[in-house]
Amino acid sequence: MPDNIVVGGVSVDTRHWIGGERVASDDTFADVSPIDGSVLGEMARGGPAEAVAAVAAAKAAFPAWAATSRAERARILHAIADGVEKRIEELSIVETTDNGALLRSHRRGVIPRVAHNFRFFADWLLKLEHEDFETRGHRNHVSWDPAGPSVLITPWNAPLMLATWKVAPALAAGNTVVLKPAEWSPLTASLLADIAAEAGLPAGVLNVVQGYGSEIGDALTSHPDVRRISFTGSVPTAKRIAESAAGNLTPLSLELGGKSPLLVFADADLDLAVDLAVEQYDNAGQVCLAATRFLVEESVAEEFTRRFVEKAATLTQGDPRDETTDIGPNIHPRQLEKIDAFVQRALAAGARAVIGGHRKDTQYYAPTLLTDVAQDSEIVQEEVFGPVLTLQTFSTEEEAVRLANDTRFGLAATLATGDAERAERVTEQLVAGTVWVNCFFVRDLQAPFGGSRHSGVGREGGTWSFDFYCDVKNTVTAPNGWKNHG
């Protein structure tokens, strides 16, 4: 197996990064581009041995990194951000080739956000504090102690951005990291290891191991030396991780997707509502926060649907490297089969495809909107993770809230209304970690992020990230307890 492959003119190492060194494995797995199904290269396929080695490296590096001053940790994180910014074009090309998301989005927003992740948490670290307070004259002082080696398991839909959303705060907190990227999109994690090393991150502080979760995952999540686990992915996988971590009582942060609603009231700006609705096809529908369930007030449902169909017809689906493309391919033929199976079962059960409802070829699924769907149907209740949306109607505000909350998920919700009082009333009743009112996907890193119900456990972002990646300690000091050594 060659140690490097060339993707879009960029050299990428195919081996793991453990303890500051490249490490090969006896086995490999093929990394396939969703754009055309071509094999980009054979990646090192890790198992229990690589997992144990990576955790050992993280454990060995932890004492020195935890003792590193806040200022020095922040300096190195900013240096990593500098490295990302110097390679935005390379990272964008590799990421698009590897996961099929739009090249223009990577260049203009996603990869710059990677650098911002590091800068934000570096700066937040330097101002992280809780005001001291008194209890019967005693001083309480809150501090954040690094917790230890952290295992971060990341998804394929926004590989580098979502990986660094975890890596940056974990490193800022003083933890060492074992990053396990998704096997369908591992390449930019390998490049991140190079960038971090060039920025001066000490050996063993960041480790990257590749492979299938079924082969390497349990060895990582059940390891007694791992003190934090953060995972973004499916509910079934999260349950396995939780079972694996339970033996060591390892704290977990889980972000598990959703089945989020878009509520459109008759008093909404319909053009805005339609724009928000069409935006849900972003990244070929492979966005955990996507509002895939349209709930539209009956009196405007026909007009909303007409405008939506017209707007959706203007979208261009094709090669994500083309600047004019709006929707790229789905990540993998298996995912495409899963999407189509959902749709065909829904159609067989009586749903109607207003648009789409079929594959375009082996890589692309036609943007789809289904109506005549029952609230208890699979297509309404389960996450599809593709360009498939449903539309239902409601007649009252109470019915809208009931339908919105009637799934096992609770990640996000989007609300379109022209009534500020209604917006406040409805958002207070929605079960969701994030609610957008007359907007979508506006995110600030200082805000809490996470889901309710089966959409996750815990919150990250700003101080919430440090609360998770650290052991938060309160020191209580008695007054006048000091001996006079003067």
Short mmCIF file of C-alpha atoms in Angstrom, two decimals:
data_model
loop_
_atom_site.label_atom_id
_atom_site.label_comp_id
_atom_site.label_asym_id
_atom_site.label_seq_id
_atom_site.Cartn_x
_atom_site.Cartn_y
_atom_site.Cartn_z
CA MET A 1 0.00 0.00 0.00
CA PRO A 2 1.43 3.44 -0.90
CA ASP A 3 1.89 5.75 2.07
CA ASN A 4 0.44 8.68 0.13
CA ILE A 5 -2.26 9.25 -2.45
CA VAL A 6 -2.84 12.32 -4.59
CA VAL A 7 -6.35 13.80 -4.57
CA GLY A 8 -7.00 16.84 -6.73
CA GLY A 9 -3.27 17.51 -6.81
CA VAL A 10 -2.97 17.26 -3.02
CA SER A 11 -0.85 14.58 -1.36
CA VAL A 12 -2.61 12.82 1.52
CA ASP A 13 -1.00 10.27 3.83
CA THR A 14 -3.06 7.08 4.07
CA ARG A 15 -1.65 5.97 7.42
CA HIS A 16 -2.74 6.63 11.00
CA TRP A 17 -1.15 9.40 13.06
CA ILE A 18 -0.19 8.02 16.48
CA GLY A 19 2.24 9.54 18.96
CA GLY A 20 3.60 12.00 16.40
CA GLU A 21 4.39 9.32 13.83
CA ARG A 22 2.73 7.77 10.80
CA VAL A 23 1.69 4.19 11.49
CA ALA A 24 0.58 1.64 8.90
CA SER A 25 -1.80 -1.30 9.38
CA ASP A 26 -1.73 -4.77 7.90
CA ASP A 27 -5.19 -4.25 6.41
CA THR A 28 -6.65 -1.44 4.34
CA PHE A 29 -10.05 -0.18 3.22
CA ALA A 30 -10.96 1.60 0.00
CA ASP A 31 -11.90 5.26 0.16
CA VAL A 32 -14.40 5.95 -2.64
CA SER A 33 -15.39 9.34 -4.07
CA PRO A 34 -19.17 9.89 -4.17
CA ILE A 35 -18.77 12.08 -7.24
CA ASP A 36 -18.06 9.24 -9.66
CA GLY A 37 -17.54 6.12 -7.54
CA SER A 38 -13.79 6.06 -8.18
CA VAL A 39 -11.42 4.63 -5.57
CA LEU A 40 -9.29 7.46 -4.22
CA GLY A 41 -6.94 5.17 -2.35
CA GLU A 42 -6.45 2.42 0.19
CA MET A 43 -6.46 3.70 3.77
CA ALA A 44 -4.83 2.07 6.79
CA ARG A 45 -7.52 -0.01 8.47
CA GLY A 46 -7.13 0.16 12.22
CA GLY A 47 -8.32 -2.31 14.81
CA PRO A 48 -7.89 -2.89 18.54
CA ALA A 49 -4.08 -2.73 18.37
CA GLU A 50 -4.12 0.73 16.78
CA ALA A 51 -6.79 1.90 19.22
CA VAL A 52 -4.73 0.80 22.21
CA ALA A 53 -1.61 2.43 20.79
CA ALA A 54 -3.41 5.72 20.16
CA VAL A 55 -4.89 5.87 23.65
CA ALA A 56 -1.48 5.03 25.13
CA ALA A 57 0.07 7.89 23.17
CA ALA A 58 -2.65 10.25 24.34
CA LYS A 59 -2.21 9.12 27.95
CA ALA A 60 1.57 9.61 27.80
CA ALA A 61 1.22 13.10 26.35
CA PHE A 62 -1.55 14.21 28.71
CA PRO A 63 0.41 15.34 31.81
CA ALA A 64 2.62 17.75 29.89
CA TRP A 65 -0.18 19.12 27.74
CA ALA A 66 -2.49 19.55 30.76
CA ALA A 67 0.29 21.47 32.51
CA THR A 68 0.86 23.72 29.50
CA SER A 69 -0.26 27.28 30.21
CA ARG A 70 -3.51 28.55 28.79
CA ALA A 71 -1.60 31.15 26.80
CA GLU A 72 0.63 28.55 25.16
CA ARG A 73 -2.25 26.23 24.35
CA ALA A 74 -4.09 29.15 22.78
CA ARG A 75 -1.01 30.12 20.78
CA ILE A 76 -0.72 26.65 19.28
CA LEU A 77 -4.43 26.53 18.43
CA HIS A 78 -4.09 29.84 16.61
CA ALA A 79 -1.07 28.39 14.77
CA ILE A 80 -3.22 25.44 13.67
CA ALA A 81 -5.84 27.92 12.43
CA ASP A 82 -3.10 29.71 10.49
CA GLY A 83 -2.17 26.39 8.89
CA VAL A 84 -5.76 25.70 7.91
CA GLU A 85 -6.13 29.13 6.34
CA LYS A 86 -2.98 28.64 4.27
CA ARG A 87 -4.45 25.41 2.89
CA ILE A 88 -8.11 26.35 2.39
CA GLU A 89 -7.98 25.53 -1.31
CA GLU A 90 -6.27 22.16 -0.79
CA LEU A 91 -8.58 21.17 2.06
CA SER A 92 -11.62 22.22 0.05
CA ILE A 93 -10.65 20.17 -2.99
CA VAL A 94 -9.87 17.09 -0.93
CA GLU A 95 -13.04 17.38 1.16
CA THR A 96 -15.29 17.81 -1.88
CA THR A 97 -13.70 14.86 -3.64
CA ASP A 98 -14.00 12.71 -0.54
CA ASN A 99 -17.56 13.51 0.62
CA GLY A 100 -19.27 15.17 -2.35
CA ALA A 101 -20.33 18.44 -0.73
CA LEU A 102 -20.13 21.61 -2.83
CA LEU A 103 -16.65 22.94 -3.53
CA ARG A 104 -17.88 26.54 -3.44
CA SER A 105 -19.34 25.95 0.04
CA HIS A 106 -16.09 24.48 1.29
CA ARG A 107 -14.06 27.37 -0.07
CA ARG A 108 -16.31 30.16 1.14
CA GLY A 109 -17.72 28.85 4.40
CA VAL A 110 -16.99 25.37 5.66
CA ILE A 111 -13.18 25.29 5.67
CA PRO A 112 -12.85 28.89 6.91
CA ARG A 113 -15.15 27.78 9.73
CA VAL A 114 -12.57 25.09 10.57
CA ALA A 115 -10.00 27.80 11.26
CA HIS A 116 -12.59 29.75 13.22
CA ASN A 117 -13.26 26.72 15.42
CA PHE A 118 -9.64 26.77 16.59
CA ARG A 119 -9.49 30.54 17.02
CA PHE A 120 -12.77 30.73 18.90
CA PHE A 121 -11.90 28.11 21.50
CA ALA A 122 -8.35 29.45 21.86
CA ASP A 123 -9.76 32.89 22.67
CA TRP A 124 -12.58 31.52 24.86
CA LEU A 125 -10.00 29.61 26.90
CA LEU A 126 -8.20 32.82 27.77
CA LYS A 127 -11.35 34.45 29.15
CA LEU A 128 -12.85 31.33 30.74
CA GLU A 129 -13.73 32.14 34.33
CA HIS A 130 -16.51 32.16 36.88
CA GLU A 131 -16.80 35.03 39.29
CA ASP A 132 -15.83 34.04 42.84
CA PHE A 133 -18.67 34.06 45.33
CA GLU A 134 -19.03 33.81 49.11
CA THR A 135 -20.85 31.39 51.37
CA ARG A 136 -20.99 32.53 55.00
CA GLY A 137 -17.73 34.38 54.51
CA HIS A 138 -16.03 31.49 52.69
CA ARG A 139 -14.67 32.11 49.18
CA ASN A 140 -15.81 29.78 46.36
CA HIS A 141 -13.54 29.58 43.33
CA VAL A 142 -14.55 27.60 40.20
CA SER A 143 -11.85 26.15 37.95
CA TRP A 144 -11.72 23.85 34.92
CA ASP A 145 -9.20 20.99 35.15
CA PRO A 146 -8.27 18.98 32.04
CA ALA A 147 -10.07 15.63 32.21
CA GLY A 148 -7.73 13.37 30.24
CA PRO A 149 -7.53 11.50 26.94
CA SER A 150 -10.64 12.09 24.83
CA VAL A 151 -12.03 9.93 22.03
CA LEU A 152 -13.80 11.92 19.31
CA ILE A 153 -15.84 10.00 16.73
CA THR A 154 -17.00 12.16 13.85
CA PRO A 155 -19.43 11.86 10.90
CA TRP A 156 -19.00 12.01 7.14
CA ASN A 157 -21.37 14.82 6.16
CA ALA A 158 -19.05 17.70 7.17
CA PRO A 159 -15.91 15.79 8.12
CA LEU A 160 -13.31 18.41 8.98
CA MET A 161 -15.63 21.10 10.30
CA LEU A 162 -17.44 18.73 12.67
CA ALA A 163 -14.17 17.06 13.71
CA THR A 164 -12.61 20.38 14.68
CA TRP A 165 -15.81 21.43 16.46
CA LYS A 166 -14.74 18.69 18.90
CA VAL A 167 -10.94 18.71 18.55
CA ALA A 168 -10.52 22.45 19.16
CA PRO A 169 -12.29 22.66 22.55
CA ALA A 170 -10.81 19.34 23.71
CA LEU A 171 -7.27 20.59 23.01
CA ALA A 172 -8.03 24.03 24.44
CA ALA A 173 -9.27 22.36 27.64
CA GLY A 174 -5.90 20.64 28.03
CA ASN A 175 -7.05 17.18 26.98
CA THR A 176 -5.26 14.92 24.55
CA VAL A 177 -7.26 13.50 21.67
CA VAL A 178 -7.83 10.33 19.67
CA LEU A 179 -9.83 11.29 16.59
CA LYS A 180 -11.65 8.56 14.68
CA PRO A 181 -13.06 9.98 11.41
CA ALA A 182 -15.84 8.30 9.46
CA GLU A 183 -14.53 5.65 7.08
CA TRP A 184 -16.45 7.20 4.16
CA SER A 185 -14.55 10.51 4.45
CA PRO A 186 -11.20 10.13 6.25
CA LEU A 187 -8.86 12.27 4.15
CA THR A 188 -8.99 15.73 5.73
CA ALA A 189 -8.48 14.26 9.21
CA SER A 190 -5.14 12.99 7.95
CA LEU A 191 -4.30 16.45 6.62
CA LEU A 192 -5.30 17.97 9.97
CA ALA A 193 -2.67 15.81 11.68
CA ASP A 194 -0.02 17.27 9.37
CA ILE A 195 -1.21 20.83 9.99
CA ALA A 196 -1.26 20.34 13.77
CA ALA A 197 2.26 18.91 13.78
CA GLU A 198 3.54 21.80 11.66
CA ALA A 199 1.92 24.21 14.13
CA GLY A 200 3.95 22.74 16.97
CA LEU A 201 1.35 20.58 18.70
CA PRO A 202 3.39 18.10 20.77
CA ALA A 203 3.50 14.45 19.75
CA GLY A 204 0.65 12.37 21.14
CA VAL A 205 -1.62 15.32 21.88
CA LEU A 206 -3.61 14.65 18.68
CA ASN A 207 -3.85 11.13 17.29
CA VAL A 208 -5.85 10.05 14.25
CA VAL A 209 -6.92 6.44 13.73
CA GLN A 210 -8.87 5.25 10.70
CA GLY A 211 -11.09 2.24 10.20
CA TYR A 212 -14.53 0.78 10.67
CA GLY A 213 -16.35 1.50 13.88
CA SER A 214 -17.28 -2.16 14.24
CA GLU A 215 -13.59 -3.08 14.29
CA ILE A 216 -11.93 -0.27 16.20
CA GLY A 217 -14.75 1.49 18.02
CA ASP A 218 -15.20 -0.70 21.10
CA ALA A 219 -11.47 -0.74 21.84
CA LEU A 220 -11.58 3.07 21.92
CA THR A 221 -14.81 3.63 23.81
CA SER A 222 -14.30 0.89 26.41
CA HIS A 223 -10.69 1.80 27.21
CA PRO A 224 -10.26 2.59 30.93
CA ASP A 225 -7.80 5.42 30.22
CA VAL A 226 -10.30 7.38 28.12
CA ARG A 227 -11.97 10.11 30.16
CA ARG A 228 -14.28 11.73 27.61
CA ILE A 229 -16.12 10.50 24.51
CA SER A 230 -17.84 12.79 22.02
CA PHE A 231 -19.81 11.26 19.17
CA THR A 232 -21.90 12.57 16.29
CA GLY A 233 -23.91 9.99 14.37
CA SER A 234 -26.82 7.60 14.58
CA VAL A 235 -28.92 6.58 17.58
CA PRO A 236 -28.11 2.83 17.28
CA THR A 237 -24.36 3.53 17.23
CA ALA A 238 -24.70 5.92 20.17
CA LYS A 239 -26.41 3.22 22.21
CA ARG A 240 -23.51 0.84 21.53
CA ILE A 241 -21.00 3.51 22.52
CA ALA A 242 -22.92 4.25 25.72
CA GLU A 243 -22.93 0.55 26.63
CA SER A 244 -19.22 0.33 25.92
CA ALA A 245 -18.42 3.41 28.01
CA ALA A 246 -20.66 2.46 30.91
CA GLY A 247 -18.16 0.08 32.49
CA ASN A 248 -15.76 2.98 33.13
CA LEU A 249 -18.45 5.62 33.71
CA THR A 250 -16.84 7.63 30.91
CA PRO A 251 -18.77 10.86 30.34
CA LEU A 252 -20.41 11.14 26.93
CA SER A 253 -21.52 13.93 24.63
CA LEU A 254 -23.84 12.62 21.91
CA GLU A 255 -25.29 14.51 18.93
CA LEU A 256 -27.60 12.12 17.13
CA GLY A 257 -29.46 13.82 14.34
CA GLY A 258 -33.12 14.56 14.12
CA LYS A 259 -36.38 14.88 12.27
CA SER A 260 -36.82 18.59 12.62
CA PRO A 261 -39.94 20.58 11.63
CA LEU A 262 -40.38 23.76 9.62
CA LEU A 263 -43.57 25.44 10.83
CA VAL A 264 -45.09 27.89 8.34
CA PHE A 265 -47.94 30.04 9.60
CA ALA A 266 -50.34 31.94 7.36
CA ASP A 267 -48.95 35.24 8.59
CA ALA A 268 -45.42 34.37 7.45
CA ASP A 269 -43.56 35.99 4.57
CA LEU A 270 -44.16 33.13 2.10
CA ASP A 271 -41.18 34.00 -0.08
CA LEU A 272 -38.96 33.77 2.99
CA ALA A 273 -40.64 30.54 4.09
CA VAL A 274 -40.07 29.00 0.66
CA ASP A 275 -36.42 30.07 0.68
CA LEU A 276 -35.99 28.43 4.08
CA ALA A 277 -37.73 25.29 2.82
CA VAL A 278 -35.61 24.90 -0.32
CA GLU A 279 -32.49 25.41 1.79
CA GLN A 280 -33.22 22.05 3.42
CA TYR A 281 -31.80 20.35 0.31
CA ASP A 282 -28.35 21.67 1.28
CA ASN A 283 -25.60 19.05 1.14
CA ALA A 284 -28.00 16.68 -0.65
CA GLY A 285 -30.14 16.61 2.49
CA GLN A 286 -27.27 15.19 4.56
CA VAL A 287 -27.57 17.71 7.40
CA CYS A 288 -28.60 16.59 10.87
CA LEU A 289 -30.27 19.95 11.58
CA ALA A 290 -32.35 19.96 8.40
CA ALA A 291 -36.03 20.80 8.79
CA THR A 292 -37.27 17.82 6.79
CA ARG A 293 -40.90 18.00 7.96
CA PHE A 294 -42.86 20.95 6.56
CA LEU A 295 -45.88 21.82 8.70
CA VAL A 296 -47.88 24.45 6.80
CA GLU A 297 -51.08 26.21 7.82
CA GLU A 298 -53.93 24.96 5.64
CA SER A 299 -54.94 28.34 4.26
CA VAL A 300 -51.53 28.90 2.61
CA ALA A 301 -50.47 25.31 1.96
CA GLU A 302 -51.43 25.31 -1.73
CA GLU A 303 -49.66 28.57 -2.46
CA PHE A 304 -46.61 27.55 -0.42
CA THR A 305 -46.37 24.26 -2.33
CA ARG A 306 -46.67 26.00 -5.69
CA ARG A 307 -43.90 28.45 -4.89
CA PHE A 308 -41.74 25.69 -3.41
CA VAL A 309 -42.00 23.57 -6.55
CA GLU A 310 -41.07 26.57 -8.69
CA LYS A 311 -38.08 27.41 -6.52
CA ALA A 312 -36.88 23.80 -6.28
CA ALA A 313 -37.00 23.54 -10.09
CA THR A 314 -34.27 26.19 -10.31
CA LEU A 315 -31.77 24.03 -8.39
CA THR A 316 -28.96 22.43 -10.36
CA GLN A 317 -27.88 18.94 -9.36
CA GLY A 318 -24.55 17.62 -10.52
CA ASP A 319 -20.79 17.64 -10.02
CA PRO A 320 -20.09 19.46 -6.73
CA ARG A 321 -16.87 20.88 -8.17
CA ASP A 322 -18.89 22.98 -10.61
CA GLU A 323 -19.62 26.49 -9.31
CA THR A 324 -23.16 26.35 -10.69
CA THR A 325 -24.13 23.16 -8.83
CA ASP A 326 -26.58 23.49 -5.94
CA ILE A 327 -26.98 19.82 -4.95
CA GLY A 328 -24.22 17.24 -5.17
CA PRO A 329 -24.20 13.46 -4.80
CA ASN A 330 -25.08 11.42 -1.76
CA ILE A 331 -22.10 10.07 0.11
CA HIS A 332 -22.22 6.36 -0.81
CA PRO A 333 -24.28 3.88 -2.85
CA ARG A 334 -25.40 2.29 0.42
CA GLN A 335 -26.78 5.62 1.59
CA LEU A 336 -28.53 6.12 -1.74
CA GLU A 337 -30.15 2.70 -1.41
CA LYS A 338 -31.29 3.55 2.11
CA ILE A 339 -32.82 6.85 0.95
CA ASP A 340 -34.65 5.22 -1.94
CA ALA A 341 -35.96 2.42 0.28
CA PHE A 342 -37.52 5.02 2.60
CA VAL A 343 -39.18 6.78 -0.31
CA GLN A 344 -40.46 3.65 -2.04
CA ARG A 345 -41.98 2.35 1.21
CA ALA A 346 -43.67 5.72 1.72
CA LEU A 347 -45.06 5.74 -1.82
CA ALA A 348 -46.32 2.19 -1.39
CA ALA A 349 -48.09 3.28 1.80
CA GLY A 350 -49.97 6.04 -0.05
CA ALA A 351 -47.65 9.05 -0.07
CA ARG A 352 -47.58 11.25 -3.17
CA ALA A 353 -44.38 12.64 -4.70
CA VAL A 354 -44.94 16.28 -5.58
CA ILE A 355 -41.42 16.32 -6.99
CA GLY A 356 -38.74 13.63 -7.19
CA GLY A 357 -39.35 10.28 -5.56
CA HIS A 358 -36.62 8.41 -7.46
CA ARG A 359 -32.89 8.00 -8.00
CA LYS A 360 -31.25 9.92 -10.81
CA ASP A 361 -28.39 7.39 -11.07
CA THR A 362 -26.04 5.48 -8.79
CA GLN A 363 -24.72 8.62 -7.04
CA TYR A 364 -27.56 11.16 -7.07
CA TYR A 365 -31.08 11.21 -5.64
CA ALA A 366 -33.68 13.55 -7.08
CA PRO A 367 -34.82 16.28 -4.64
CA THR A 368 -38.10 14.95 -3.28
CA LEU A 369 -41.19 16.35 -1.57
CA LEU A 370 -43.84 13.91 -0.33
CA THR A 371 -47.38 14.76 0.72
CA ASP A 372 -50.32 12.66 1.91
CA VAL A 373 -48.19 11.22 4.70
CA ALA A 374 -49.55 10.07 8.05
CA GLN A 375 -48.06 11.44 11.26
CA ASP A 376 -47.23 7.94 12.50
CA SER A 377 -45.66 6.83 9.19
CA GLU A 378 -42.02 5.85 8.93
CA ILE A 379 -41.21 8.68 6.51
CA VAL A 380 -42.42 11.25 9.06
CA GLN A 381 -40.92 9.62 12.13
CA GLU A 382 -37.48 8.41 11.00
CA GLU A 383 -34.41 10.30 9.79
CA VAL A 384 -33.75 9.68 6.08
CA PHE A 385 -30.58 11.80 5.73
CA GLY A 386 -31.10 12.57 2.07
CA PRO A 387 -32.91 15.14 -0.12
CA VAL A 388 -36.34 13.95 1.00
CA LEU A 389 -38.89 16.28 2.61
CA THR A 390 -42.50 15.79 3.70
CA LEU A 391 -45.39 18.27 3.84
CA GLN A 392 -48.32 18.17 6.25
CA THR A 393 -50.90 20.80 7.10
CA PHE A 394 -52.37 22.15 10.32
CA SER A 395 -55.31 24.37 11.16
CA THR A 396 -54.43 25.70 14.62
CA GLU A 397 -51.36 26.77 16.51
CA GLU A 398 -51.93 23.99 19.03
CA GLU A 399 -52.03 21.39 16.27
CA ALA A 400 -48.82 22.77 14.76
CA VAL A 401 -46.98 22.40 18.07
CA ARG A 402 -48.38 18.93 18.63
CA LEU A 403 -47.25 17.71 15.21
CA ALA A 404 -43.87 19.39 15.57
CA ASN A 405 -43.15 17.64 18.87
CA ASP A 406 -44.59 14.27 17.86
CA THR A 407 -41.38 12.36 17.08
CA ARG A 408 -38.71 10.78 19.27
CA PHE A 409 -36.23 13.48 18.19
CA GLY A 410 -35.64 17.04 19.34
CA LEU A 411 -32.57 18.51 17.67
CA ALA A 412 -33.88 21.67 16.01
CA ALA A 413 -36.97 23.48 14.72
CA THR A 414 -37.53 26.32 12.30
CA LEU A 415 -40.46 28.72 12.52
CA ALA A 416 -41.79 31.14 9.88
CA THR A 417 -44.27 33.71 11.17
CA GLY A 418 -44.91 37.43 11.04
CA ASP A 419 -46.22 37.56 14.60
CA ALA A 420 -43.59 38.14 17.29
CA GLU A 421 -45.91 37.10 20.11
CA ARG A 422 -46.76 33.85 18.31
CA ALA A 423 -43.08 33.17 17.74
CA GLU A 424 -42.37 33.52 21.46
CA ARG A 425 -45.39 31.42 22.40
CA VAL A 426 -44.58 28.59 19.99
CA THR A 427 -40.83 28.44 20.59
CA GLU A 428 -41.43 28.04 24.32
CA GLN A 429 -43.41 24.88 23.57
CA LEU A 430 -41.14 23.28 20.97
CA VAL A 431 -38.89 20.40 22.06
CA ALA A 432 -35.59 21.27 20.40
CA GLY A 433 -32.00 22.16 21.22
CA THR A 434 -32.06 25.03 18.70
CA VAL A 435 -35.01 26.99 17.32
CA TRP A 436 -34.65 29.37 14.38
CA VAL A 437 -37.31 32.03 13.83
CA ASN A 438 -37.51 33.37 10.25
CA CYS A 439 -33.97 32.15 9.59
CA PHE A 440 -32.02 28.91 9.37
CA PHE A 441 -28.56 27.61 10.25
CA VAL A 442 -27.38 30.76 12.00
CA ARG A 443 -24.92 29.38 14.55
CA ASP A 444 -22.58 31.04 17.00
CA LEU A 445 -19.91 28.97 18.72
CA GLN A 446 -20.67 30.58 22.08
CA ALA A 447 -24.22 29.21 22.01
CA PRO A 448 -25.14 25.81 23.47
CA PHE A 449 -25.58 23.11 20.85
CA GLY A 450 -27.15 19.68 21.26
CA GLY A 451 -30.43 17.84 21.12
CA SER A 452 -33.27 16.66 23.29
CA ARG A 453 -34.79 13.17 23.49
CA HIS A 454 -33.12 10.83 21.00
CA SER A 455 -31.32 13.72 19.34
CA GLY A 456 -28.58 13.64 21.91
CA VAL A 457 -27.12 13.97 25.36
CA GLY A 458 -25.43 17.12 26.61
CA ARG A 459 -24.52 20.49 25.13
CA GLU A 460 -21.32 21.82 23.60
CA GLY A 461 -20.27 25.32 22.55
CA GLY A 462 -18.64 28.15 24.49
CA THR A 463 -18.34 27.38 28.19
CA TRP A 464 -20.55 24.30 27.76
CA SER A 465 -17.70 22.66 25.80
CA PHE A 466 -15.25 23.30 28.61
CA ASP A 467 -17.77 22.03 31.14
CA PHE A 468 -17.78 18.75 29.21
CA TYR A 469 -14.10 18.36 28.40
CA CYS A 470 -12.96 19.38 31.88
CA ASP A 471 -13.49 18.31 35.45
CA VAL A 472 -15.12 21.42 36.87
CA LYS A 473 -13.87 22.04 40.39
CA ASN A 474 -15.04 24.34 43.16
CA THR A 475 -12.51 25.33 45.83
CA VAL A 476 -13.94 26.67 49.10
CA THR A 477 -11.55 28.63 51.32
CA ALA A 478 -12.25 29.56 54.93
CA PRO A 479 -11.66 33.16 56.03
CA ASN A 480 -8.79 34.06 58.32
CA GLY A 481 -7.37 30.55 58.24
CA TRP A 482 -3.78 31.48 57.49
CA LYS A 483 -0.88 31.36 59.90
CA ASN A 484 1.21 34.48 60.05
CA HIS A 485 4.66 33.62 58.77
CA GLY A 486 5.74 37.23 58.66
#
